[in-house]
Short mmCIF file of C-alpha atoms in Angstrom, two decimals:
data_model
loop_
_atom_site.label_atom_id
_atom_site.label_comp_id
_atom_site.label_asym_id
_atom_site.label_seq_id
_atom_site.Cartn_x
_atom_site.Cartn_y
_atom_site.Cartn_z
CA MET A 1477 144.85 12.94 -51.98
CA THR A 1478 148.49 13.99 -51.70
CA SER A 1479 147.82 17.11 -53.78
CA LEU A 1480 144.96 18.06 -51.45
CA ILE A 1481 147.22 17.71 -48.41
CA ASP A 1482 149.89 19.79 -50.14
CA LEU A 1483 147.30 22.45 -50.97
CA PHE A 1484 146.11 22.46 -47.35
CA ASN A 1485 149.68 22.85 -46.13
CA GLU A 1486 150.28 25.74 -48.52
CA LEU A 1487 147.11 27.51 -47.39
CA VAL A 1488 148.00 27.01 -43.72
CA SER A 1489 151.56 28.28 -44.30
CA ALA A 1490 150.22 31.33 -46.15
CA GLY A 1491 147.78 32.01 -43.31
CA ASN A 1492 150.54 31.72 -40.72
CA GLY A 1493 152.71 34.05 -42.78
CA VAL A 1494 150.01 36.73 -42.84
CA ILE A 1495 148.89 36.38 -39.20
CA TRP A 1496 152.28 35.92 -37.55
CA GLY A 1497 154.46 37.83 -39.99
CA LYS A 1498 152.30 40.83 -40.84
CA LEU A 1499 149.56 41.26 -38.22
CA LEU A 1500 149.85 39.64 -34.84
CA ILE A 1501 153.30 40.71 -33.71
CA TYR A 1502 152.56 44.38 -34.39
CA ILE A 1503 149.09 44.26 -32.81
CA LEU A 1504 150.42 42.51 -29.70
CA ILE A 1505 153.21 45.04 -29.22
CA GLY A 1506 150.91 47.96 -30.04
CA ALA A 1507 148.26 46.76 -27.60
CA GLY A 1508 150.87 46.24 -24.88
CA LEU A 1509 152.20 49.77 -25.34
CA TYR A 1510 148.64 51.18 -25.30
CA PHE A 1511 147.80 49.36 -22.05
CA THR A 1512 151.10 50.48 -20.54
CA ILE A 1513 150.40 54.13 -21.35
CA MET A 1514 146.77 54.04 -20.20
CA THR A 1515 147.70 52.47 -16.84
CA ARG A 1516 150.69 54.82 -16.49
CA GLY A 1517 153.17 51.98 -16.46
CA ILE A 1518 151.33 49.53 -14.22
CA GLN A 1519 154.12 46.95 -14.53
CA PHE A 1520 156.65 49.44 -13.15
CA ARG A 1521 154.55 51.32 -10.58
CA PHE A 1522 153.11 48.15 -9.06
CA PHE A 1523 156.17 45.91 -9.44
CA GLY A 1524 156.65 45.50 -5.69
CA HIS A 1525 152.92 45.13 -5.11
CA MET A 1526 152.82 42.09 -7.41
CA PHE A 1527 155.22 40.26 -5.12
CA SER A 1528 153.43 41.42 -1.96
CA LEU A 1529 150.28 39.65 -3.19
CA LEU A 1530 152.11 36.32 -3.09
CA ARG A 1531 151.89 36.37 0.73
CA GLY A 1532 148.13 35.77 0.77
CA SER A 1533 147.88 33.99 -2.57
CA ARG A 1534 147.49 30.47 -1.15
CA SER A 1535 144.21 31.28 0.63
CA GLY A 1536 141.58 30.01 -1.76
CA GLY A 1537 139.31 28.22 0.69
CA GLU A 1538 137.90 25.06 -0.89
CA GLY A 1539 138.34 26.49 -4.37
CA ILE A 1540 141.41 27.31 -6.47
CA SER A 1541 143.74 29.86 -4.89
CA SER A 1542 145.44 32.73 -6.70
CA PHE A 1543 148.77 30.93 -6.33
CA GLN A 1544 147.37 27.73 -7.82
CA ALA A 1545 145.98 29.69 -10.77
CA LEU A 1546 149.37 31.38 -11.23
CA SER A 1547 151.16 28.02 -11.05
CA THR A 1548 148.80 26.50 -13.62
CA SER A 1549 149.32 29.39 -16.05
CA LEU A 1550 153.08 29.12 -15.50
CA ALA A 1551 152.84 25.39 -16.16
CA ALA A 1552 151.47 26.19 -19.62
CA ARG A 1553 153.81 29.12 -20.27
CA VAL A 1554 157.01 27.43 -19.10
CA GLY A 1555 157.51 24.69 -21.67
CA THR A 1556 160.03 23.63 -24.28
CA GLY A 1557 160.00 27.19 -25.64
CA ASN A 1558 161.95 28.32 -22.60
CA LEU A 1559 164.71 25.85 -23.48
CA ALA A 1560 164.55 25.43 -27.25
CA GLY A 1561 162.83 28.69 -28.22
CA VAL A 1562 165.47 30.88 -26.60
CA ALA A 1563 168.21 28.92 -28.35
CA VAL A 1564 166.47 29.34 -31.72
CA ALA A 1565 166.10 33.10 -31.10
CA ILE A 1566 169.83 33.45 -30.39
CA TYR A 1567 170.74 31.19 -33.32
CA LEU A 1568 168.65 33.16 -35.84
CA GLY A 1569 168.69 36.66 -34.36
CA GLY A 1570 171.93 36.79 -32.41
CA PRO A 1571 172.32 37.59 -28.69
CA GLY A 1572 170.42 40.86 -29.27
CA ALA A 1573 167.22 38.86 -29.62
CA ILE A 1574 167.25 38.45 -25.82
CA PHE A 1575 166.97 42.22 -25.32
CA TRP A 1576 163.85 42.30 -27.49
CA MET A 1577 162.43 39.31 -25.58
CA TRP A 1578 162.81 41.40 -22.41
CA MET A 1579 161.07 44.39 -24.01
CA THR A 1580 158.24 42.15 -25.23
CA ALA A 1581 157.75 40.77 -21.73
CA LEU A 1582 157.67 44.23 -20.16
CA VAL A 1583 154.85 45.48 -22.41
CA GLY A 1584 153.22 42.03 -22.27
CA MET A 1585 152.84 42.32 -18.51
CA ALA A 1586 150.33 45.15 -19.01
CA THR A 1587 148.41 43.10 -21.60
CA SER A 1588 148.31 40.12 -19.26
CA PHE A 1589 146.89 42.32 -16.50
CA ILE A 1590 144.07 43.57 -18.72
CA GLU A 1591 142.95 40.19 -20.06
CA SER A 1592 143.17 38.43 -16.69
CA THR A 1593 141.31 41.22 -14.88
CA LEU A 1594 138.51 41.00 -17.44
CA ALA A 1595 138.42 37.20 -17.05
CA GLN A 1596 137.96 37.63 -13.29
CA ALA A 1597 135.28 40.29 -13.68
CA TYR A 1598 133.14 38.10 -15.96
CA LYS A 1599 133.80 34.75 -14.23
CA VAL A 1600 130.88 32.48 -13.30
CA ASP A 1601 130.27 30.17 -10.37
CA HIS A 1602 130.85 26.54 -11.41
CA GLY A 1603 128.87 25.16 -8.47
CA ASP A 1604 131.79 23.24 -6.93
CA LYS A 1605 133.54 26.07 -5.03
CA THR A 1606 135.44 26.98 -8.22
CA PHE A 1607 134.82 29.40 -11.06
CA ARG A 1608 135.02 29.37 -14.84
CA GLY A 1609 135.69 32.14 -17.31
CA GLY A 1610 138.11 33.52 -19.85
CA PRO A 1611 137.92 35.24 -23.23
CA ALA A 1612 134.85 33.30 -24.37
CA ARG A 1613 132.90 34.59 -21.36
CA TYR A 1614 133.98 38.21 -21.60
CA ILE A 1615 133.48 38.25 -25.37
CA GLU A 1616 129.88 37.03 -25.03
CA GLN A 1617 128.95 38.99 -21.90
CA GLY A 1618 130.98 42.12 -22.59
CA LEU A 1619 130.57 42.44 -26.35
CA GLY A 1620 127.39 40.36 -26.86
CA GLN A 1621 129.03 38.35 -29.64
CA ARG A 1622 128.56 34.63 -28.94
CA TRP A 1623 129.70 33.60 -32.44
CA MET A 1624 132.99 35.33 -31.79
CA ALA A 1625 133.29 33.63 -28.40
CA VAL A 1626 132.62 30.19 -29.90
CA ALA A 1627 135.17 30.82 -32.66
CA PHE A 1628 137.74 31.67 -29.99
CA SER A 1629 136.93 28.51 -28.02
CA VAL A 1630 137.20 26.26 -31.08
CA CYS A 1631 140.60 27.74 -32.00
CA LEU A 1632 141.87 27.29 -28.43
CA ILE A 1633 140.68 23.68 -28.20
CA ILE A 1634 142.41 22.81 -31.49
CA ALA A 1635 145.65 24.56 -30.56
CA PHE A 1636 146.13 24.14 -26.81
CA GLY A 1637 143.81 21.29 -25.99
CA LEU A 1638 144.86 18.89 -28.74
CA ALA A 1639 147.72 19.80 -31.08
CA PHE A 1640 150.12 21.44 -28.62
CA ASN A 1641 149.73 18.51 -26.25
CA SER A 1642 151.01 16.23 -29.02
CA VAL A 1643 153.95 18.65 -29.45
CA GLN A 1644 154.78 18.48 -25.74
CA SER A 1645 154.54 14.67 -25.61
CA ASN A 1646 156.74 14.46 -28.70
CA SER A 1647 159.34 16.70 -27.01
CA ILE A 1648 159.32 14.50 -23.90
CA ALA A 1649 159.56 11.26 -25.91
CA GLN A 1650 162.42 12.53 -28.06
CA ALA A 1651 164.34 13.85 -25.05
CA MET A 1652 163.97 10.58 -23.12
CA ASP A 1653 164.95 8.54 -26.18
CA GLN A 1654 168.07 10.61 -26.90
CA ALA A 1655 169.22 10.96 -23.29
CA PHE A 1656 168.35 7.54 -21.86
CA GLY A 1657 167.45 5.32 -24.82
CA ILE A 1658 163.82 4.84 -23.72
CA PRO A 1659 161.61 3.92 -26.72
CA THR A 1660 159.14 6.64 -27.63
CA TRP A 1661 156.14 4.30 -27.43
CA VAL A 1662 157.06 3.41 -23.85
CA VAL A 1663 157.25 7.10 -22.97
CA GLY A 1664 153.84 7.63 -24.60
CA ILE A 1665 152.21 4.88 -22.53
CA VAL A 1666 153.77 6.16 -19.30
CA LEU A 1667 152.58 9.70 -20.04
CA VAL A 1668 149.02 8.51 -20.67
CA VAL A 1669 149.03 6.48 -17.43
CA VAL A 1670 150.34 9.42 -15.37
CA VAL A 1671 148.21 12.12 -16.99
CA THR A 1672 144.89 10.22 -16.89
CA PRO A 1673 144.15 10.48 -13.13
CA ILE A 1674 145.24 14.12 -13.09
CA ILE A 1675 142.92 15.33 -15.86
CA PHE A 1676 140.04 13.13 -14.73
CA GLY A 1677 140.42 14.77 -11.33
CA GLY A 1678 139.36 18.08 -12.90
CA LEU A 1679 140.78 21.58 -12.67
CA ARG A 1680 141.27 21.43 -8.90
CA SER A 1681 143.49 18.36 -9.31
CA ILE A 1682 145.49 20.06 -12.07
CA ALA A 1683 145.96 23.17 -9.92
CA ARG A 1684 147.28 21.10 -7.00
CA VAL A 1685 149.81 19.29 -9.21
CA ALA A 1686 150.94 22.56 -10.80
CA GLU A 1687 151.27 24.22 -7.40
CA LEU A 1688 153.64 21.42 -6.33
CA ILE A 1689 155.76 20.87 -9.46
CA VAL A 1690 156.13 24.33 -11.03
CA PRO A 1691 157.97 26.10 -8.16
CA ILE A 1692 160.32 23.13 -7.66
CA MET A 1693 161.24 22.73 -11.32
CA ALA A 1694 161.74 26.48 -11.75
CA LEU A 1695 163.97 26.75 -8.67
CA PHE A 1696 166.16 23.83 -9.76
CA TYR A 1697 166.59 25.27 -13.24
CA LEU A 1698 167.36 28.74 -11.89
CA ALA A 1699 169.89 27.27 -9.44
CA ILE A 1700 171.81 25.70 -12.33
CA ALA A 1701 171.69 28.96 -14.29
CA LEU A 1702 172.91 30.96 -11.27
CA PHE A 1703 175.76 28.48 -10.83
CA VAL A 1704 176.76 29.03 -14.47
CA VAL A 1705 176.63 32.81 -14.02
CA ALA A 1706 178.58 32.66 -10.73
CA THR A 1707 181.35 30.54 -12.23
CA ASN A 1708 181.59 32.93 -15.20
CA ILE A 1709 181.01 36.17 -13.30
CA SER A 1710 184.04 37.85 -14.86
CA GLU A 1711 182.51 37.35 -18.31
CA LEU A 1712 179.06 38.66 -17.34
CA PRO A 1713 179.68 42.36 -18.18
CA GLY A 1714 180.96 41.37 -21.61
CA ALA A 1715 177.93 39.11 -22.17
CA LEU A 1716 175.50 41.92 -21.26
CA ALA A 1717 177.38 44.31 -23.55
CA LEU A 1718 177.10 41.73 -26.33
CA VAL A 1719 173.32 41.53 -25.86
CA PHE A 1720 172.83 45.32 -26.00
CA ASN A 1721 175.31 45.87 -28.85
CA SER A 1722 173.73 43.09 -30.89
CA ALA A 1723 170.21 44.41 -30.18
CA PHE A 1724 171.04 47.77 -31.78
CA GLY A 1725 173.40 46.53 -34.48
CA LEU A 1726 176.55 48.00 -32.93
CA GLU A 1727 178.41 44.73 -33.48
CA GLU A 1728 177.61 44.86 -37.19
CA ALA A 1729 178.13 48.63 -37.71
CA ALA A 1730 181.53 48.16 -39.30
CA GLY A 1731 180.18 45.64 -41.78
CA GLY A 1732 177.30 47.77 -43.02
CA ALA A 1733 174.66 45.17 -42.08
CA VAL A 1734 173.12 47.12 -39.22
CA GLY A 1735 169.54 47.27 -40.53
CA TYR A 1736 169.32 43.57 -41.28
CA ALA A 1737 170.94 42.57 -37.98
CA VAL A 1738 168.62 44.75 -35.90
CA ALA A 1739 165.55 43.54 -37.83
CA GLN A 1740 166.50 39.90 -37.27
CA ALA A 1741 167.19 40.45 -33.57
CA MET A 1742 163.88 42.27 -33.10
CA MET A 1743 161.79 39.79 -35.09
CA GLN A 1744 163.23 36.70 -33.41
CA GLY A 1745 163.19 38.18 -29.92
CA ILE A 1746 159.64 39.51 -30.17
CA LYS A 1747 158.28 36.34 -31.81
CA ARG A 1748 159.91 33.93 -29.33
CA GLY A 1749 158.99 36.16 -26.41
CA LEU A 1750 155.33 36.18 -27.42
CA PHE A 1751 155.32 32.42 -27.98
CA SER A 1752 156.80 31.91 -24.54
CA ASN A 1753 154.87 34.27 -22.25
CA GLU A 1754 151.53 34.10 -24.17
CA ALA A 1755 150.55 37.64 -23.10
CA GLY A 1756 147.52 38.68 -25.15
CA MET A 1757 146.97 35.20 -26.59
CA GLY A 1758 143.87 34.59 -24.50
CA SER A 1759 145.16 31.36 -22.95
CA ALA A 1760 146.12 32.34 -19.39
CA PRO A 1761 142.81 34.18 -18.67
CA ASN A 1762 141.05 30.81 -18.74
CA VAL A 1763 142.82 29.75 -15.57
CA ALA A 1764 142.99 33.27 -14.12
CA ALA A 1765 139.19 33.22 -13.97
CA THR A 1766 139.13 30.07 -11.81
CA ALA A 1767 140.83 31.69 -8.81
CA THR A 1768 139.34 32.84 -5.54
CA THR A 1769 141.31 36.05 -5.27
CA SER A 1770 142.95 37.68 -2.26
CA PRO A 1771 142.15 40.60 -2.00
CA ASN A 1772 138.66 39.91 -3.29
CA HIS A 1773 138.98 41.99 -6.43
CA PRO A 1774 139.47 41.12 -10.15
CA ALA A 1775 142.62 43.27 -10.38
CA ALA A 1776 144.35 41.08 -7.78
CA GLN A 1777 144.54 38.15 -10.21
CA GLY A 1778 145.56 40.57 -12.95
CA PHE A 1779 148.65 41.39 -10.89
CA MET A 1780 149.31 37.70 -10.25
CA GLN A 1781 149.25 36.94 -13.96
CA MET A 1782 151.66 39.82 -14.58
CA LEU A 1783 154.03 37.87 -12.36
CA GLY A 1784 153.58 34.89 -14.67
CA VAL A 1785 154.90 36.86 -17.66
CA PHE A 1786 157.77 38.22 -15.53
CA PHE A 1787 158.86 34.78 -14.30
CA ASP A 1788 158.48 33.10 -17.68
CA THR A 1789 160.47 35.50 -19.86
CA LEU A 1790 162.47 37.83 -17.63
CA VAL A 1791 163.59 35.05 -15.30
CA ILE A 1792 163.47 31.57 -16.88
CA CYS A 1793 164.17 32.56 -20.50
CA THR A 1794 167.00 34.79 -19.24
CA ALA A 1795 168.42 31.80 -17.38
CA THR A 1796 168.59 29.81 -20.62
CA ALA A 1797 170.07 32.77 -22.47
CA SER A 1798 172.77 33.14 -19.81
CA VAL A 1799 173.81 29.51 -20.19
CA ILE A 1800 174.11 29.90 -23.98
CA ILE A 1801 175.70 33.34 -24.20
CA LEU A 1802 178.30 32.54 -21.53
CA SER A 1803 179.37 29.44 -23.48
CA GLU A 1804 181.98 29.32 -26.22
CA PRO A 1805 181.21 31.93 -28.91
CA ALA A 1806 181.56 29.23 -31.56
CA LEU A 1807 178.35 27.63 -30.28
CA GLN A 1808 176.37 30.69 -31.42
CA ASP A 1809 177.69 30.59 -34.99
CA GLY A 1810 175.40 29.77 -37.88
CA ASP A 1811 176.91 26.32 -38.39
CA SER A 1812 176.31 25.16 -34.81
CA PRO A 1813 173.33 23.08 -33.62
CA ASN A 1814 170.22 25.07 -32.80
CA GLY A 1815 167.19 24.53 -30.64
CA ILE A 1816 167.36 22.19 -27.69
CA GLN A 1817 170.68 20.69 -28.82
CA LEU A 1818 172.33 24.12 -28.46
CA THR A 1819 171.04 24.44 -24.90
CA GLN A 1820 172.25 20.94 -24.04
CA ILE A 1821 175.73 21.47 -25.49
CA ALA A 1822 176.07 24.89 -23.82
CA LEU A 1823 175.09 23.55 -20.39
CA SER A 1824 177.37 20.52 -20.78
CA GLU A 1825 180.24 22.87 -21.47
CA HIS A 1826 179.65 24.58 -18.11
CA VAL A 1827 178.82 21.65 -15.82
CA GLY A 1828 180.08 18.55 -17.60
CA SER A 1829 178.47 15.69 -19.47
CA TRP A 1830 175.51 15.46 -17.09
CA GLY A 1831 174.28 18.82 -18.43
CA ALA A 1832 172.58 17.15 -21.40
CA SER A 1833 170.74 14.74 -19.10
CA PHE A 1834 169.69 17.62 -16.86
CA VAL A 1835 168.17 19.44 -19.85
CA ALA A 1836 166.32 16.24 -20.83
CA ILE A 1837 164.83 16.02 -17.32
CA ALA A 1838 163.97 19.73 -17.43
CA ILE A 1839 162.15 19.15 -20.72
CA LEU A 1840 160.25 16.29 -19.09
CA LEU A 1841 159.06 18.48 -16.21
CA PHE A 1842 158.42 21.63 -18.26
CA ALA A 1843 156.55 19.79 -21.01
CA PHE A 1844 154.61 17.56 -18.59
CA THR A 1845 153.22 20.51 -16.66
CA SER A 1846 152.35 22.16 -19.99
CA LEU A 1847 150.37 19.04 -20.92
CA ILE A 1848 148.05 19.25 -17.94
CA ALA A 1849 147.72 23.05 -18.03
CA ASN A 1850 146.93 23.07 -21.77
CA TYR A 1851 144.27 20.45 -21.08
CA SER A 1852 142.68 22.71 -18.45
CA TYR A 1853 142.35 25.57 -20.94
CA GLY A 1854 140.50 23.30 -23.33
CA GLU A 1855 138.17 21.90 -20.66
CA SER A 1856 136.89 25.37 -19.73
CA ASN A 1857 136.09 26.11 -23.35
CA ILE A 1858 134.51 22.70 -23.99
CA GLU A 1859 132.16 23.40 -21.08
CA TYR A 1860 131.40 26.85 -22.47
CA ILE A 1861 130.46 25.55 -25.94
CA ALA A 1862 128.53 22.48 -24.70
CA GLY A 1863 126.57 24.26 -22.01
CA GLU A 1864 125.71 22.97 -18.55
CA ARG A 1865 123.45 20.08 -19.68
CA ARG A 1866 125.84 18.54 -22.22
CA SER A 1867 129.14 19.44 -20.61
CA ARG A 1868 129.79 16.11 -18.88
CA PRO A 1869 129.77 13.85 -21.99
CA ALA A 1870 131.55 16.57 -23.99
CA VAL A 1871 134.34 16.78 -21.41
CA LEU A 1872 134.67 12.98 -21.36
CA VAL A 1873 135.12 12.88 -25.15
CA TYR A 1874 137.63 15.73 -24.91
CA ARG A 1875 139.66 13.93 -22.22
CA LEU A 1876 139.88 10.77 -24.35
CA ALA A 1877 140.91 12.84 -27.38
CA VAL A 1878 143.66 14.55 -25.36
CA LEU A 1879 145.03 11.20 -24.15
CA ALA A 1880 145.00 9.92 -27.75
CA MET A 1881 146.92 12.99 -28.96
CA ILE A 1882 149.48 12.51 -26.20
CA MET A 1883 150.09 8.92 -27.30
CA ILE A 1884 150.14 9.73 -31.02
CA GLY A 1885 152.41 12.73 -30.48
CA ALA A 1886 154.93 10.62 -28.58
CA VAL A 1887 155.50 8.25 -31.51
CA ALA A 1888 154.92 10.51 -34.55
CA GLN A 1889 155.66 14.03 -35.74
CA LEU A 1890 152.42 15.62 -36.90
CA LYS A 1891 153.82 18.65 -38.69
CA THR A 1892 150.64 19.39 -40.64
CA ILE A 1893 148.55 19.40 -37.47
CA TRP A 1894 151.15 21.47 -35.63
CA ASN A 1895 151.22 24.07 -38.39
CA PHE A 1896 147.43 24.23 -38.32
CA ALA A 1897 147.63 24.66 -34.55
CA ASP A 1898 149.87 27.71 -35.08
CA LEU A 1899 147.18 29.14 -37.35
CA SER A 1900 144.47 28.38 -34.78
CA MET A 1901 146.52 30.04 -32.03
CA GLY A 1902 147.03 33.08 -34.24
CA MET A 1903 143.29 33.33 -34.88
CA MET A 1904 142.40 33.02 -31.20
CA ALA A 1905 144.98 35.69 -30.34
CA LEU A 1906 143.52 38.09 -32.91
CA ILE A 1907 140.00 37.53 -31.57
CA ASN A 1908 141.18 38.03 -27.99
CA LEU A 1909 143.13 41.19 -28.78
CA ILE A 1910 140.13 42.76 -30.51
CA ALA A 1911 138.00 41.91 -27.48
CA ILE A 1912 140.35 43.24 -24.80
CA LEU A 1913 140.99 46.45 -26.75
CA LEU A 1914 137.22 47.05 -26.99
CA LEU A 1915 136.69 46.14 -23.32
CA SER A 1916 139.79 47.94 -22.03
CA PRO A 1917 137.87 51.00 -20.68
CA LEU A 1918 136.16 48.66 -18.21
CA ALA A 1919 139.50 47.06 -17.26
CA PHE A 1920 141.01 50.53 -16.72
CA ALA A 1921 138.06 51.48 -14.48
CA ILE A 1922 138.47 48.30 -12.42
CA PHE A 1923 142.19 49.05 -12.05
CA ARG A 1924 141.51 52.64 -10.93
CA ASP A 1925 138.99 51.30 -8.38
CA TYR A 1926 141.64 48.96 -6.98
CA GLU A 1927 144.27 51.70 -6.93
CA ARG A 1928 141.91 54.18 -5.24
CA GLN A 1929 141.20 51.75 -2.41
CA LEU A 1930 144.88 50.97 -1.96
CA LYS A 1931 145.68 54.68 -1.64
CA ALA A 1932 142.87 55.02 0.91
CA GLY A 1933 144.61 52.41 3.04
CA VAL A 1934 141.88 49.74 2.81
CA GLU A 1935 141.97 46.23 1.40
CA PRO A 1936 140.37 46.42 -2.06
CA THR A 1937 136.99 44.75 -2.48
CA PHE A 1938 134.96 44.55 -5.66
CA ASP A 1939 131.48 45.98 -5.94
CA PRO A 1940 130.13 45.31 -9.46
CA SER A 1941 127.21 47.67 -8.88
CA GLN A 1942 129.65 50.57 -9.14
CA PHE A 1943 130.34 49.72 -12.80
CA PRO A 1944 127.24 50.39 -14.95
CA LYS A 1945 128.59 48.48 -17.96
CA LEU A 1946 129.21 45.42 -15.81
CA ALA A 1947 126.51 45.46 -13.14
CA ASP A 1948 123.80 43.59 -15.10
CA LYS A 1949 126.24 41.13 -16.70
CA VAL A 1950 128.20 39.88 -13.71
CA ASP A 1951 127.41 36.55 -12.02
CA SER A 1952 126.08 37.54 -8.60
CA SER A 1953 127.18 34.16 -7.19
CA ALA A 1954 130.77 34.87 -8.23
CA TRP A 1955 130.70 38.57 -7.24
CA PRO A 1956 128.00 39.27 -4.63
CA THR A 1957 127.54 42.95 -3.81
CA PRO A 1958 129.51 43.67 -0.63
CA PRO A 1959 127.46 44.94 2.35
CA ARG A 1960 127.30 48.72 2.87
CA ALA A 1961 129.31 49.34 -0.30
CA GLU A 1962 130.21 52.98 -0.74
CA SER A 1963 130.07 54.68 -4.12
CA ARG A 1964 133.35 54.72 -6.00
CA ASP A 1965 132.33 56.89 -8.96
#
């Protein structure tokens, strides 16, 4: 039995090595650059417009608003990776890894726009004033490949719905145990008790909780980071120079290790950036599809999800990096602690002993919101696989399984399952990237339609009849043809 488990672990590790080390990173970056070029730098040209959409983003009627969908996707994106992942990137790749995280986020914003716009275009009416959709829907409807859609859904349920929730509960339990001495089993029980009414309340309940917690936790964390920067403002130019010099190997030029240093900085920065912002993974589109958009156009939620990538990596990850890089240089040496311990020690150096406790509380909030958001991704895909008739019992079984994984994850480290979850996430990302690359001409057309209406000085509205490839596949309840629609060919 042990030999079988060892063989399984070896196969999973080999699969992760191929997918994450040789395929996925390059495809994700390549796709992001392609989408950036084809939209003529959408993330730069429409940077201000993204923020202007926040003004009307809370108007979702009885359904889920654009802001709630953004908050839910941020709840999943902003997790322990923003605290521990950044520290690991700096530890393994040097300060230059942060520069490559920024670059990854910039191209990832275009990818996020494409996948979320497609999710909106192919969304379906759920019958309760909300919508459902995501990669599974646009793969089946857009490409006509249900087997591929089901494969994506299964991979997402394994990774986000089950395994990653055990990772998040384990992070919370360990942080509470180390900071306050609370037994992990107690933390597990409390998590199950708190999470149960939220997930049994459905996606609308999750969106309301995310809308409340995510902005507050992000603002508090950013306030601490800004305090650290303000109290070390004289060292900021040197820290920025360190990031850029390390990114291009200028620090190591004298030692002849430029190539290796740059490769490490790029690999760690790109990998951690992709893990953190999830652009192209196919996760965020599941919640992007649930929104009632304002303006009433698929591209509007595409812009909102671009904001999610911006806030996650270019704001929150940068905040963590600032705390670490502005600390004592010795903390960034190879013999120092890495991961969350590095973040805790660095913050304690700036603000005192309570810094470690603050990081523990931040982990609690970041990981807790990830728990409920990850659950929501899985629920949408469970409903897709089960179909309308069998969805209710299937969702009930899924909810119980999620609660069990939260409890188990709090008291045990399930490294084999977590490694398999990485493989599942890699597979779902590959499937999603193939789909959005094939469907990108439609996404580009939808974007041009939105841009054309903006330039004409009117509020964009979506008329699916103007898109021949979409007209007979769209859910008319989700996207009714607007009255007296004018041709936009």
